[in-house]
Amino acid sequence: MGGIGKTTLARYAYDDPLSVQHFDIRACLTISQTYNIKTILRTLLRSIKDVFNSRVPFWGEDDESLKDNVYRYLKGRRYLIVMDDLWDTNVWDELRRMFPDDLNGSRIIVTTRESTVASYADSLGHPHQMHLMSVDQSWMLLKERVFGCESCPLELEKIGEVIAEKCRGLPLAVVVIAGVLSKKGNQRKDYWENIARNVSKVVYANDEQFNEILTLSYRFLPSPLRLCFLYMGCFPEDYEINVSKLIKLWLAEGFLPSNESKDMEELGYEYLEELVRRSLLLINKIGTDGRIRTVKIHDLLRDLCLRKCEDESFFCTINEFSGSFPQGIENSNRLSVFCNISGSIPSMETSTMHTILLFKHWAFDSWKCFRLLRIFDGLSVVIHSTSSADIYIGELIHLRYLALTCEPVRQTITLVSNSLYRLQHLQTLIFRIKEFIRDTDGRVVPQGLPQLHQEYMEFEFWRLPNLRHLILLDGFLPDPSTKSFEQISSMENLQTLCLMKDFKCSERFLEMLPNLKKLGVIYSYKSTYETGWSQYCLLNLVRLHRLEKLNLYAEPYPSLRAYDLPQNIAFPSALKKLSLSGNDMGMIGWLPNLQVLKLKRHACHGPEWETSEGEFCRLKVLLIDSTDLVQWTTESSHFPKLEQLTLFECNKLRGIPCKIGKIPEPFPGSTLTITMEEQYKYK
């Protein structure tokens, strides 16, 4: 990341008295993005000339001659070369051969923001990864720069800590702020409080170099990655960005170029990893499968995004609403709202806006202005209207991404669900109804009647040929096998089908989903207790040959223990992640690709569990939650790859098998992490 202290650390090593004494020749070269080989060579030869105090030829010669001169004067001598801000592996390839390797302790230091450059220059050794400073380190640096050896006044201590925290561990930002605070007359509480409220603005306003340092990373991005990075500006400050959602949005925006040999979601994940490698995004959470789950963006990089978005008219954001909308909103293509807004967006009959992202509750009551809308993300928004024309979503035929919460009025739900089939370009649908339902006259319908949800949330999803991700929060799907075959098309693009209620795995239904990768189902106690499991055909799950993630739960029956799933379900062999409640463990251990297993709500049957040789050959993560298990018998060879074991509410378990601690390292340097509920630790 720019401004994190790479150059400063290299200069400390370069200027250290021991370095000056140890090396015969020292040279510090700034490469940057727009480098000139001839200039680099002449800078090197100037440093050599200073050492020899004699004429060293470097004017008017071609590059090859200059390289030969550098090699000749370095040969047999101990040298220290700092190559600062290297962006391109081609530079390293062109320069490395002019540095002789005489095994005499010479050293080359490279600083770079590109992890690919660092790993490419493998002859330098293992790269040292720089990290952001902690808040305490930032505060120590700020105090040192502002007060020197003197102590900080007590009234400024807490404010200073806030300022240090808002610098987000970036040393250059701390130094810039310290330069402002250390000026004569600025040691006042009100002045420090003003700085604390406007850290980013102060940094950019007082140091052009800082702005240039961060902008360099943006300029060096390829066009598709640049768009993906700018999109980070549409999220609120300190927002934890879900990676799965972010990639779906990128795809709907058209940022990801089509690639016949690669899944589009995987391409989006590669883009995300590239932004992380370039230190433009910070990893916030990593999932149990080792993949990045959420990311954040540094405040100062987010400010860079916002300024670039404004310069390029990329996004219009509303941070605070004072009763009027920002000027120029009618000409914006994308709108992101971080606050509550009263009323509707002003009439924009000719609006070109195609993206609306809402992050706080807002009663959105009109679609008519947004005929070109492609993305509407407002899961926290309640859709309601007194006019059926206002909520006829089917008119927004360009929609690719739709996430919304529908007000539980029968008329509203029906109008929304009945119009969804017209959205032929839709890729992602996330749909939720509030927890209760009202009649059109406003009366609350009694709870415990899931058939009302079922009646008004059903829609014919198979009429959406481009749908890739369908998430119905507490929703029902009609069984297409009951329809005539002429009306049904195969859902070849569908990858995600989540949080279905009482999903029927009919053979015809699963044949429609040849590429499904993620399935989440909850079976209600009422349906399973009264009618049994046979109608749900769970043995057909094995037909989902590409299924990688499966969440399968049965609701507990009131006043009884959890109602079990049917036994001996034949799970598909491609499964990598399985989470379930109440099932026989007999066949799960033999799944060849299983890496994550979460057993919840009495998933382990009986007081004993004994594993066998050859089971769980690739399992990395095991979670056992709420079980009556008493005795667990296993061998270390039964879990050869296990890295994480979590036990929660396993109060009857006599102990963890001693052989678990003897699992060999899945990879060099790895360790097994065991987590337990606090009350269980003493056992």
XYZ file of C-alpha atoms in Angstrom:
683
model
C 0.000 0.000 0.000
C 1.253 3.484 -0.791
C 2.405 5.474 2.244
C 2.815 2.451 4.504
C 6.544 3.065 5.080
C 8.357 0.847 2.556
C 10.685 3.599 1.313
C 11.289 4.886 4.838
C 12.329 1.442 6.067
C 14.650 0.947 3.086
C 16.235 4.376 3.704
C 16.820 3.502 7.364
C 18.777 0.431 6.286
C 20.571 2.402 3.572
C 21.622 5.316 5.836
C 22.489 3.251 8.901
C 26.121 3.956 9.966
C 26.911 0.242 9.870
C 25.725 0.107 6.241
C 27.833 3.128 5.352
C 30.863 1.468 6.913
C 30.223 -2.023 5.513
C 29.592 -1.343 1.819
C 32.122 0.042 -0.644
C 29.456 1.447 -2.974
C 25.898 2.517 -2.159
C 23.242 3.781 -4.555
C 19.545 4.585 -4.122
C 17.414 4.475 -7.280
C 13.775 5.549 -7.638
C 12.223 3.502 -10.443
C 8.483 4.380 -10.344
C 5.971 3.639 -13.117
C 7.454 5.827 -15.849
C 11.070 4.739 -15.635
C 13.955 5.492 -18.011
C 16.747 2.906 -18.158
C 19.367 5.420 -19.243
C 18.517 7.723 -16.330
C 18.709 4.792 -13.879
C 22.130 3.758 -15.208
C 23.523 7.290 -15.023
C 22.279 7.653 -11.437
C 24.171 4.474 -10.565
C 27.341 5.701 -12.262
C 27.149 9.040 -10.407
C 27.178 7.136 -7.110
C 30.163 5.118 -8.332
C 31.957 8.313 -9.427
C 31.561 9.783 -5.933
C 33.299 6.734 -4.484
C 36.205 6.675 -6.895
C 36.549 10.464 -6.957
C 37.516 10.208 -10.606
C 35.899 10.436 -13.992
C 33.517 7.592 -14.688
C 32.242 7.654 -18.277
C 28.462 7.778 -18.581
C 27.548 10.561 -20.992
C 26.665 9.987 -24.626
C 26.851 6.192 -24.492
C 24.200 3.599 -25.365
C 22.426 1.515 -22.709
C 24.542 -1.597 -23.196
C 27.783 0.347 -22.759
C 26.461 1.968 -19.606
C 25.487 -1.457 -18.220
C 28.970 -2.763 -18.941
C 30.469 0.211 -17.083
C 28.250 -0.431 -14.061
C 29.187 -4.122 -14.006
C 32.910 -3.325 -14.346
C 32.996 -0.857 -11.450
C 30.874 -3.072 -9.162
C 32.853 -6.233 -9.880
C 34.757 -7.425 -6.803
C 33.352 -4.693 -4.579
C 30.733 -4.877 -1.858
C 27.708 -2.824 -2.842
C 24.242 -1.898 -1.518
C 21.641 -0.917 -4.130
C 18.135 0.270 -3.211
C 15.640 0.034 -6.079
C 12.673 1.970 -4.753
C 9.103 1.745 -6.087
C 9.520 -1.061 -8.628
C 6.302 -1.741 -10.579
C 7.346 -3.907 -13.504
C 9.192 -7.224 -13.686
C 10.691 -6.135 -17.031
C 12.847 -3.562 -15.218
C 14.270 -6.260 -12.966
C 14.980 -8.499 -15.956
C 16.818 -5.669 -17.698
C 18.928 -4.590 -14.738
C 19.722 -7.767 -12.776
C 22.551 -8.970 -15.041
C 24.636 -5.826 -14.473
C 24.942 -6.624 -10.747
C 27.805 -9.127 -10.251
C 27.271 -11.839 -7.668
C 30.700 -12.367 -6.080
C 29.356 -13.925 -2.843
C 30.954 -11.086 -0.892
C 27.890 -9.832 1.015
C 26.564 -7.356 -1.537
C 22.880 -6.559 -1.179
C 19.969 -5.296 -3.301
C 16.801 -3.941 -1.657
C 13.626 -3.632 -3.722
C 10.463 -1.857 -2.563
C 7.256 -2.536 -4.474
C 3.477 -2.437 -4.120
C 3.133 -5.405 -6.463
C 3.251 -8.831 -4.813
C 3.879 -10.380 -8.240
C 7.047 -8.285 -8.595
C 8.194 -9.267 -5.110
C 7.724 -12.977 -5.742
C 9.270 -12.680 -9.232
C 12.517 -11.310 -7.894
C 13.042 -14.603 -6.051
C 16.810 -14.278 -5.988
C 16.382 -11.500 -3.406
C 14.936 -13.929 -0.897
C 11.566 -14.054 0.856
C 9.710 -10.709 0.630
C 9.109 -8.750 3.830
C 5.392 -7.882 3.994
C 4.723 -4.434 5.460
C 1.677 -4.012 7.709
C -0.433 -1.090 8.876
C 0.523 0.320 12.265
C -1.670 -0.337 15.271
C -3.558 2.562 16.867
C -1.001 2.631 19.712
C 1.897 2.797 17.259
C 0.166 5.570 15.299
C -0.409 7.563 18.489
C 3.218 7.123 19.588
C 4.441 8.381 16.204
C 2.015 11.323 16.286
C 3.138 12.381 19.799
C 6.801 12.058 18.858
C 6.352 14.210 15.741
C 4.253 16.891 17.468
C 5.795 17.148 20.941
C 9.248 15.575 20.625
C 10.569 14.804 24.094
C 7.830 16.822 25.795
C 4.629 15.260 27.095
C 1.243 15.698 25.473
C -1.229 17.900 27.423
C -3.918 15.793 29.091
C -6.765 17.656 27.357
C -5.344 16.619 23.970
C -4.644 12.955 24.799
C -8.047 11.474 23.927
C -8.478 13.651 20.844
C -5.002 12.646 19.668
C -5.878 8.965 20.015
C -8.984 9.541 17.866
C -6.863 11.262 15.217
C -4.337 8.413 15.282
C -7.139 5.867 14.886
C -8.596 7.741 11.895
C -5.209 7.637 10.170
C -5.873 3.871 9.997
C -2.291 2.823 10.627
C -0.826 4.686 7.627
C 2.504 6.251 8.707
C 2.551 8.885 5.957
C -0.908 10.116 6.984
C 0.253 10.368 10.618
C 3.329 12.364 9.555
C 1.241 14.784 7.463
C -1.258 15.362 10.303
C 1.611 15.794 12.776
C 3.112 18.463 10.549
C -0.138 20.433 10.739
C -0.625 19.970 14.496
C 2.966 20.878 15.367
C 2.708 24.372 13.865
C 2.750 27.265 16.290
C -0.676 28.124 17.653
C -2.258 24.781 16.770
C -1.991 23.252 20.242
C -5.611 24.071 21.036
C -8.385 21.638 21.918
C -10.896 23.105 19.450
C -8.325 22.949 16.631
C -7.514 19.296 17.366
C -11.222 18.428 17.497
C -11.696 19.994 14.059
C -8.760 17.958 12.702
C -10.246 14.775 14.212
C -13.483 15.386 12.287
C -11.684 15.957 8.971
C -8.559 13.770 8.959
C -8.806 12.703 5.310
C -9.456 16.217 4.015
C -6.552 17.617 6.030
C -4.144 14.967 4.746
C -5.006 15.507 1.091
C -5.038 19.320 1.457
C -1.616 19.519 3.111
C 0.459 17.072 1.125
C 0.356 16.811 -2.669
C 2.918 14.007 -2.480
C 0.500 11.921 -0.400
C -2.189 12.351 -3.032
C 0.262 11.385 -5.764
C 1.495 8.311 -3.862
C -2.001 6.850 -3.499
C -3.033 7.873 -7.016
C -0.120 5.928 -8.513
C -1.735 2.638 -7.473
C -4.957 3.670 -9.176
C -3.243 4.734 -12.410
C -1.412 1.433 -12.719
C -4.634 -0.608 -12.675
C -5.895 -2.184 -15.922
C -9.247 -0.762 -17.092
C -11.524 -3.558 -15.718
C -9.772 -3.497 -12.323
C -9.990 0.295 -12.231
C -13.780 0.098 -12.514
C -13.927 -2.562 -9.801
C -11.814 -0.374 -7.513
C -13.920 2.743 -8.135
C -16.973 0.713 -7.106
C -15.590 0.587 -3.558
C -16.532 4.250 -3.209
C -20.230 3.340 -3.298
C -20.016 1.622 0.120
C -20.230 3.612 3.394
C -17.155 4.380 5.462
C -15.906 1.379 7.508
C -18.462 -0.859 5.769
C -17.783 -4.593 5.854
C -18.191 -5.600 2.209
C -19.450 -9.105 1.521
C -17.284 -10.580 -1.249
C -20.041 -12.745 -2.712
C -22.365 -9.748 -3.011
C -19.623 -7.542 -4.421
C -18.825 -9.995 -7.218
C -22.526 -10.287 -8.102
C -22.692 -6.492 -8.383
C -19.555 -6.363 -10.565
C -21.076 -8.986 -12.825
C -24.374 -7.098 -13.106
C -22.498 -3.871 -13.890
C -20.686 -5.577 -16.762
C -17.197 -5.080 -15.297
C -16.228 -8.725 -15.801
C -15.378 -9.621 -19.407
C -16.955 -12.817 -20.702
C -14.638 -15.809 -20.546
C -15.822 -19.105 -21.992
C -13.132 -21.121 -20.198
C -13.768 -19.643 -16.751
C -16.771 -19.243 -14.464
C -17.698 -15.546 -14.181
C -17.885 -15.648 -10.381
C -14.408 -17.210 -10.221
C -13.112 -14.481 -12.536
C -14.625 -11.896 -10.203
C -12.889 -13.541 -7.241
C -9.566 -13.358 -9.116
C -10.179 -9.638 -9.649
C -10.809 -9.248 -5.924
C -7.617 -11.144 -5.056
C -5.682 -8.893 -7.433
C -6.967 -5.759 -5.648
C -5.958 -7.352 -2.336
C -2.511 -8.218 -3.709
C -2.097 -4.589 -4.747
C -3.070 -3.548 -1.187
C -6.049 -1.569 -2.459
C -8.446 -3.723 -0.414
C -7.934 -5.070 3.106
C -9.001 -8.605 4.058
C -11.513 -8.442 6.904
C -12.709 -12.061 7.285
C -11.629 -15.388 5.811
C -14.144 -18.241 5.620
C -13.634 -21.758 6.888
C -12.781 -22.805 3.332
C -9.841 -20.383 3.251
C -11.478 -17.984 0.807
C -11.889 -14.268 1.491
C -15.378 -13.664 2.890
C -15.431 -9.903 3.583
C -13.136 -6.980 2.774
C -12.772 -3.342 3.765
C -11.167 -0.356 2.115
C -8.814 2.011 3.924
C -10.509 5.353 4.619
C -7.895 7.316 2.678
C -8.185 4.997 -0.328
C -11.957 5.319 -0.119
C -11.570 9.093 -0.257
C -9.441 8.610 -3.364
C -12.304 6.530 -4.836
C -14.828 9.248 -4.055
C -12.712 11.956 -5.666
C -12.143 9.856 -8.781
C -15.852 8.969 -8.911
C -16.671 12.681 -8.818
C -14.089 13.518 -11.492
C -15.382 10.799 -13.814
C -19.099 11.136 -12.887
C -18.966 7.468 -11.912
C -21.179 7.582 -8.816
C -23.376 10.027 -6.940
C -23.433 9.438 -3.167
C -25.695 10.892 -0.480
C -24.098 10.861 2.988
C -26.522 13.167 4.743
C -29.979 14.324 3.726
C -30.940 17.900 4.529
C -34.194 17.989 2.580
C -32.756 18.497 -0.881
C -30.953 16.162 -3.274
C -27.421 16.783 -4.625
C -27.130 18.926 -7.697
C -26.659 16.875 -10.851
C -28.284 13.726 -9.470
C -30.536 13.596 -12.532
C -27.472 13.158 -14.767
C -25.836 10.424 -12.682
C -25.718 6.778 -13.778
C -25.291 5.379 -10.274
C -26.681 6.449 -6.912
C -25.596 5.246 -3.479
C -27.542 6.378 -0.391
C -26.002 6.051 3.099
C -28.731 7.805 5.116
C -32.472 7.929 5.675
C -34.404 9.912 3.078
C -37.911 11.280 3.409
C -40.013 10.950 0.287
C -39.042 9.916 -3.212
C -36.186 10.785 -5.490
C -37.236 13.812 -7.547
C -38.948 13.063 -10.834
C -36.437 12.023 -13.498
C -38.498 10.929 -16.467
C -35.438 10.990 -18.753
C -33.019 9.567 -16.169
C -30.131 7.405 -17.367
C -29.595 6.017 -13.859
C -29.003 2.273 -13.946
C -27.767 1.535 -10.388
C -29.368 2.350 -7.015
C -27.758 1.090 -3.788
C -29.563 1.786 -0.508
C -27.875 1.117 2.840
C -30.521 2.381 5.274
C -34.278 2.107 5.619
C -36.114 4.148 3.068
C -39.725 3.751 1.974
C -39.126 3.465 -1.745
C -42.451 4.146 -3.425
C -41.867 4.704 -7.116
C -40.240 2.808 -9.971
C -41.605 4.907 -12.788
C -38.575 7.183 -13.095
C -36.031 4.415 -13.588
C -36.818 2.621 -16.812
C -33.111 1.873 -17.462
C -32.425 0.449 -13.998
C -30.070 -2.571 -14.036
C -29.201 -2.839 -10.333
C -31.448 -2.214 -7.347
C -29.928 -3.219 -4.002
C -32.220 -2.367 -1.132
C -32.750 -5.394 1.079
C -33.256 -3.053 4.054
C -35.847 -1.074 2.092
C -39.558 -1.743 2.412
C -41.424 -1.637 -0.887
C -44.928 -0.275 -0.505
C -47.365 1.714 -2.556
C -50.986 2.728 -2.831
C -50.828 2.393 -6.576
C -50.226 -0.873 -8.387
C -48.492 1.001 -11.215
C -45.788 2.237 -8.859
C -44.627 -1.244 -7.876
C -44.926 -3.088 -11.160
C -41.307 -4.211 -11.217
C -41.839 -6.166 -14.409
C -41.538 -2.924 -16.383
C -37.848 -2.650 -15.422
C -36.818 -5.092 -18.123
C -33.104 -4.198 -17.893
C -32.735 -5.372 -14.277
C -29.818 -7.745 -13.661
C -29.557 -7.518 -9.862
C -32.572 -7.123 -7.577
C -32.520 -7.283 -3.775
C -35.536 -6.009 -1.862
C -37.852 -6.487 1.077
C -41.545 -6.398 0.230
C -44.085 -4.889 2.605
C -46.353 -7.710 3.826
C -49.513 -6.511 2.130
C -51.209 -9.155 -0.001
C -51.669 -6.855 -2.974
C -48.037 -5.739 -2.896
C -46.625 -9.272 -2.663
C -48.815 -10.523 -5.468
C -47.955 -7.660 -7.810
C -44.226 -8.093 -7.204
C -44.100 -11.887 -7.527
C -46.396 -11.972 -10.540
C -44.238 -9.522 -12.487
C -40.800 -11.026 -11.814
C -40.977 -13.419 -14.783
C -40.682 -10.445 -17.155
C -37.128 -9.677 -15.970
C -35.429 -11.796 -18.624
C -31.935 -10.310 -17.982
C -32.047 -10.889 -14.205
C -28.896 -12.585 -12.832
C -29.370 -12.200 -9.064
C -32.643 -12.108 -7.107
C -32.720 -11.677 -3.317
C -36.305 -11.369 -2.087
C -37.729 -11.111 1.426
C -41.144 -10.492 2.977
C -41.346 -8.965 6.450
C -42.094 -11.338 9.303
C -45.807 -10.629 9.430
C -48.480 -10.171 6.774
C -51.172 -7.530 6.601
C -54.383 -7.546 4.654
C -54.989 -4.676 2.248
C -56.992 -2.947 4.978
C -53.942 -3.024 7.269
C -55.013 -5.792 9.671
C -52.263 -8.158 10.831
C -52.724 -11.783 9.747
C -52.220 -14.276 12.650
C -48.801 -15.900 12.949
C -48.118 -19.605 12.308
C -49.678 -19.722 8.862
C -46.760 -20.412 6.499
C -49.201 -21.210 3.702
C -49.851 -17.459 3.405
C -46.159 -16.930 2.667
C -46.285 -19.837 0.264
C -49.338 -18.502 -1.540
C -47.910 -15.073 -2.191
C -44.200 -15.748 -2.678
C -44.441 -18.387 -5.380
C -43.301 -17.359 -8.826
C -42.221 -19.281 -11.910
C -38.466 -18.775 -11.620
C -37.704 -21.180 -14.488
C -38.912 -18.467 -16.856
C -35.757 -16.429 -16.064
C -33.092 -17.965 -18.364
C -30.164 -15.808 -17.141
C -30.768 -16.249 -13.405
C -27.542 -17.256 -11.603
C -28.363 -16.667 -7.920
C -31.793 -17.024 -6.297
C -32.114 -16.283 -2.569
C -35.648 -16.286 -1.174
C -35.453 -15.478 2.515
C -38.038 -17.785 4.090
C -39.556 -18.416 0.659
C -41.282 -21.245 -1.190
C -40.791 -22.414 -4.752
C -43.461 -24.204 -6.740
C -42.463 -27.641 -7.992
C -42.017 -27.263 -11.775
C -42.451 -31.008 -12.254
C -46.169 -30.414 -11.771
C -46.245 -28.090 -14.782
C -46.386 -29.002 -18.436
C -42.918 -29.517 -19.965
C -43.616 -26.927 -22.672
C -43.486 -24.117 -20.104
C -40.218 -25.192 -18.496
C -36.664 -24.529 -19.601
C -33.451 -25.832 -18.052
C -31.830 -23.410 -15.596
C -28.274 -23.980 -16.811
C -26.956 -20.693 -15.366
C -28.374 -21.141 -11.861
C -25.586 -21.652 -9.288
C -27.203 -20.597 -5.998
C -30.585 -21.617 -4.577
C -30.783 -20.639 -0.928
C -33.026 -20.577 2.116
C -35.847 -22.485 0.479
C -38.676 -23.709 2.672
C -39.685 -27.392 2.207
C -37.802 -27.825 -1.059
C -39.011 -30.866 -3.058
C -36.098 -32.607 -4.767
C -38.119 -34.192 -7.538
C -36.097 -35.818 -10.293
C -37.467 -33.422 -12.907
C -36.692 -30.427 -10.697
C -33.048 -31.376 -10.187
C -32.574 -32.141 -13.888
C -33.353 -28.476 -14.484
C -30.386 -27.453 -12.282
C -27.333 -29.118 -13.883
C -24.847 -26.470 -12.648
C -26.172 -25.772 -9.152
C -23.249 -25.205 -6.742
C -24.929 -23.972 -3.562
C -28.208 -25.151 -1.996
C -29.758 -24.109 1.317
C -33.011 -25.643 2.600
C -35.050 -25.420 5.823
C -37.792 -28.014 6.405
C -40.661 -26.823 8.593
C -41.753 -28.979 11.507
C -45.405 -28.751 10.447
C -44.858 -30.278 7.005
C -42.406 -32.989 8.028
C -44.242 -34.042 11.182
C -47.638 -34.374 9.491
C -46.718 -35.752 6.056
C -43.306 -37.375 6.545
C -40.140 -37.080 4.454
C -40.986 -39.190 1.420
C -42.596 -36.325 -0.490
C -39.311 -34.345 -0.439
C -37.276 -37.009 -2.294
C -33.959 -36.161 -0.583
C -32.341 -39.282 -2.024
C -32.302 -37.402 -5.330
C -29.716 -34.923 -3.990
C -27.023 -37.195 -5.374
C -28.120 -36.073 -8.873
C -26.677 -32.589 -8.276
C -23.265 -33.516 -9.649
C -21.722 -30.015 -9.322
C -23.089 -29.161 -5.868
C -20.252 -27.869 -3.646
C -22.090 -26.301 -0.677
C -25.175 -27.715 1.047
C -26.997 -26.362 4.116
C -29.755 -28.724 5.237
C -31.810 -28.070 8.386
C -35.007 -29.338 9.991
C -36.942 -27.056 12.313
C -37.446 -28.437 15.847
C -41.000 -29.393 16.679
C -42.466 -27.281 19.532
C -41.883 -28.816 22.982
C -39.931 -31.715 21.395
C -36.280 -32.232 20.499
C -35.135 -31.410 16.978
C -37.020 -33.382 14.350
C -34.432 -35.404 12.486
C -33.634 -35.377 8.799
C -34.188 -38.718 7.061
C -31.331 -41.172 7.468
C -28.795 -42.304 4.857
C -29.147 -39.374 2.463
C -26.964 -39.982 -0.593
C -24.974 -36.761 -0.834
C -23.271 -35.774 -4.133
C -19.546 -36.562 -4.248
C -18.555 -33.017 -5.321
C -19.568 -31.554 -1.931
C -16.867 -29.414 -0.306
C -18.917 -27.804 2.462
C -21.790 -29.469 4.342
C -23.856 -28.042 7.172
C -26.799 -30.016 8.556
C -28.891 -30.979 11.565
C -30.135 -34.426 12.617
C -28.682 -37.024 10.284
C -26.887 -40.350 10.395
C -23.109 -39.871 10.127
C -22.684 -43.181 8.328
C -21.966 -41.992 4.757
C -20.740 -38.433 5.351
C -17.190 -39.489 6.220
C -16.681 -41.072 2.815
C -17.383 -37.931 0.768
C -14.100 -37.598 -1.177
C -13.998 -33.779 -1.489
C -15.506 -32.694 1.833
C -13.419 -29.922 3.463
C -15.863 -28.238 5.890
C -18.427 -30.097 8.020
C -20.784 -28.337 10.452
C -23.000 -30.575 12.566
C -25.739 -28.618 14.338
C -28.894 -29.273 16.347
C -28.221 -32.859 17.387
C -26.686 -33.875 14.079
C -24.676 -36.595 15.860
C -27.042 -39.444 16.679
C -26.654 -41.432 19.891
C -24.076 -41.302 22.688
C -21.177 -42.747 20.647
C -19.393 -41.785 17.454
C -16.614 -43.982 16.109
C -14.861 -43.077 12.847
C -13.190 -45.517 10.465
C -9.959 -45.694 8.484
C -10.205 -43.746 5.225
C -12.954 -41.348 6.358
C -12.708 -37.536 6.217
C -9.585 -37.711 4.070
C -9.737 -34.000 3.074
C -11.681 -32.469 5.983
C -10.097 -29.230 7.242
C -12.829 -27.786 9.468
C -15.152 -29.668 11.849
C -17.821 -27.978 14.007
C -20.089 -29.900 16.398
C -22.879 -27.844 17.969
C -25.587 -28.940 20.427
C -25.198 -32.699 20.729
C -25.815 -35.498 23.226
C -22.567 -37.169 22.195
C -20.780 -38.834 25.143
C -17.952 -40.913 23.662
C -15.983 -39.957 20.545
C -13.516 -42.582 19.335
C -11.139 -41.848 16.472
C -7.567 -42.120 15.193
C -5.295 -39.361 13.904
C -5.238 -41.014 10.479
C -9.027 -40.569 10.205
C -8.646 -36.764 10.036
C -5.300 -36.323 8.262
C -5.994 -32.742 7.058
C -7.933 -31.330 10.035
C -6.933 -27.746 10.879
C -9.839 -26.464 12.984
C -12.125 -28.179 15.506
C -14.960 -26.264 17.211
C -17.188 -27.713 19.946
C -20.235 -25.863 21.273
C -22.739 -27.127 23.841
C -21.227 -30.620 23.826
C -21.728 -30.797 27.578
C -22.004 -34.591 27.793
C -18.822 -35.271 25.844
C -16.282 -36.880 28.174
C -13.273 -35.546 26.331
C -11.587 -34.873 23.029
C -9.889 -38.020 21.648
C -6.178 -37.860 22.477
C -5.344 -38.994 18.940
C -6.734 -35.714 17.567
C -3.648 -33.967 18.926
C -1.397 -36.257 16.886
C -2.751 -35.277 13.471
C 0.213 -34.654 11.141
C 0.700 -31.154 9.731
C -1.540 -30.725 6.649
C 1.148 -28.377 5.315
C 4.488 -27.162 6.743
C 4.080 -24.911 9.753
C 0.310 -25.459 10.152
C -1.321 -26.185 13.495
C -4.655 -27.574 14.671
C -6.900 -24.986 16.360
C -9.417 -26.276 18.909
C -12.190 -23.958 20.125
C -14.673 -24.793 22.893
C -17.448 -23.100 24.798
C -16.067 -21.531 27.987
C -18.002 -23.773 30.387
C -16.578 -26.895 28.740
C -12.909 -25.995 28.936
C -12.324 -27.331 32.439
C -13.177 -30.883 31.349
